[in-house]
């Protein structure tokens, strides 16, 4: 079984547990780390909408809680479309990824599209940006 197949299966499993009573839009995510571990997340909505979290954020939290700090690949899945991570999640992914880290977008059946992180977020925010002497 390839890494991407495992990622898709794990993301789909997490998607089944999504808490999305307001949008009805269930999303799953799975992260592969360089050590070969996989961490999953799903979206968790809230009656106070901004309190909700995306699937990618959940997967990143699980990765960090386990002591891992590097995303080798990440996959995001939704029912029947090629879902791209939102801008907020791209920045969260970038914190723990390299510009060429693979971002897979999948539906229930397969990976529909794969991007390098830099294609989706060519100019991420770095800490150095806050100390730039302009
Ligand atoms: Zn997001």
PDB file of N, CA and C and ligand atoms in Angstrom, residues 27 53-57 76 84-90 92-93, ligand 1:
ATOM      1  N   UNK A  27     -15.141  17.146   6.445  1.00  0.00           N
ATOM      2  CA  UNK A  27     -13.803  17.158   5.861  1.00  0.00           C
ATOM      3  C   UNK A  27     -12.874  16.290   6.715  1.00  0.00           C
ATOM      4  N   UNK A  53     -12.993  24.461  14.003  1.00  0.00           N
ATOM      5  CA  UNK A  53     -11.639  24.214  13.503  1.00  0.00           C
ATOM      6  C   UNK A  53     -11.692  23.323  12.267  1.00  0.00           C
ATOM      7  N   UNK A  54     -10.724  23.513  11.405  1.00  0.00           N
ATOM      8  CA  UNK A  54     -10.625  22.744  10.175  1.00  0.00           C
ATOM      9  C   UNK A  54      -9.963  21.390  10.435  1.00  0.00           C
ATOM     10  N   UNK A  55     -10.156  20.485   9.514  1.00  0.00           N
ATOM     11  CA  UNK A  55      -9.579  19.141   9.630  1.00  0.00           C
ATOM     12  C   UNK A  55      -8.053  19.187   9.688  1.00  0.00           C
ATOM     13  N   UNK A  56      -7.462  20.061   8.903  1.00  0.00           N
ATOM     14  CA  UNK A  56      -6.006  20.157   8.873  1.00  0.00           C
ATOM     15  C   UNK A  56      -5.461  20.572  10.241  1.00  0.00           C
ATOM     16  N   UNK A  57      -6.175  21.487  10.891  1.00  0.00           N
ATOM     17  CA  UNK A  57      -5.736  21.948  12.212  1.00  0.00           C
ATOM     18  C   UNK A  57      -5.759  20.797  13.216  1.00  0.00           C
ATOM     19  N   UNK A  76      -6.163  16.215   2.146  1.00  0.00           N
ATOM     20  CA  UNK A  76      -7.449  16.740   2.598  1.00  0.00           C
ATOM     21  C   UNK A  76      -8.523  16.124   1.717  1.00  0.00           C
ATOM     22  N   UNK A  84      -9.391  22.360  -1.477  1.00  0.00           N
ATOM     23  CA  UNK A  84      -8.090  22.916  -1.127  1.00  0.00           C
ATOM     24  C   UNK A  84      -8.129  23.415   0.309  1.00  0.00           C
ATOM     25  N   UNK A  85      -7.021  23.329   1.022  1.00  0.00           N
ATOM     26  CA  UNK A  85      -6.982  23.907   2.371  1.00  0.00           C
ATOM     27  C   UNK A  85      -7.278  25.403   2.313  1.00  0.00           C
ATOM     28  N   UNK A  86      -7.931  25.934   3.337  1.00  0.00           N
ATOM     29  CA  UNK A  86      -8.200  27.371   3.383  1.00  0.00           C
ATOM     30  C   UNK A  86      -6.891  28.114   3.657  1.00  0.00           C
ATOM     31  N   UNK A  87      -6.911  29.412   3.500  1.00  0.00           N
ATOM     32  CA  UNK A  87      -5.700  30.207   3.702  1.00  0.00           C
ATOM     33  C   UNK A  87      -5.137  30.079   5.104  1.00  0.00           C
ATOM     34  N   UNK A  88      -6.023  30.045   6.066  1.00  0.00           N
ATOM     35  CA  UNK A  88      -5.593  29.883   7.456  1.00  0.00           C
ATOM     36  C   UNK A  88      -4.836  28.569   7.624  1.00  0.00           C
ATOM     37  N   UNK A  89      -5.362  27.509   7.056  1.00  0.00           N
ATOM     38  CA  UNK A  89      -4.703  26.201   7.182  1.00  0.00           C
ATOM     39  C   UNK A  89      -3.407  26.144   6.391  1.00  0.00           C
ATOM     40  N   UNK A  90      -3.353  26.816   5.256  1.00  0.00           N
ATOM     41  CA  UNK A  90      -2.088  26.828   4.504  1.00  0.00           C
ATOM     42  C   UNK A  90      -0.969  27.421   5.347  1.00  0.00           C
ATOM     43  N   UNK A  92      -0.899  27.397   8.627  1.00  0.00           N
ATOM     44  CA  UNK A  92      -0.615  26.415   9.685  1.00  0.00           C
ATOM     45  C   UNK A  92       0.240  25.279   9.145  1.00  0.00           C
ATOM     46  N   UNK A  93      -0.062  24.822   7.955  1.00  0.00           N
ATOM     47  CA  UNK A  93       0.728  23.760   7.329  1.00  0.00           C
ATOM     48  C   UNK A  93       2.155  24.258   7.098  1.00  0.00           C
TER      49      UNK A  93
HETATM   50 ZN1  LIG B   1      -8.828  25.523   7.066  1.00  0.00          ZN
END
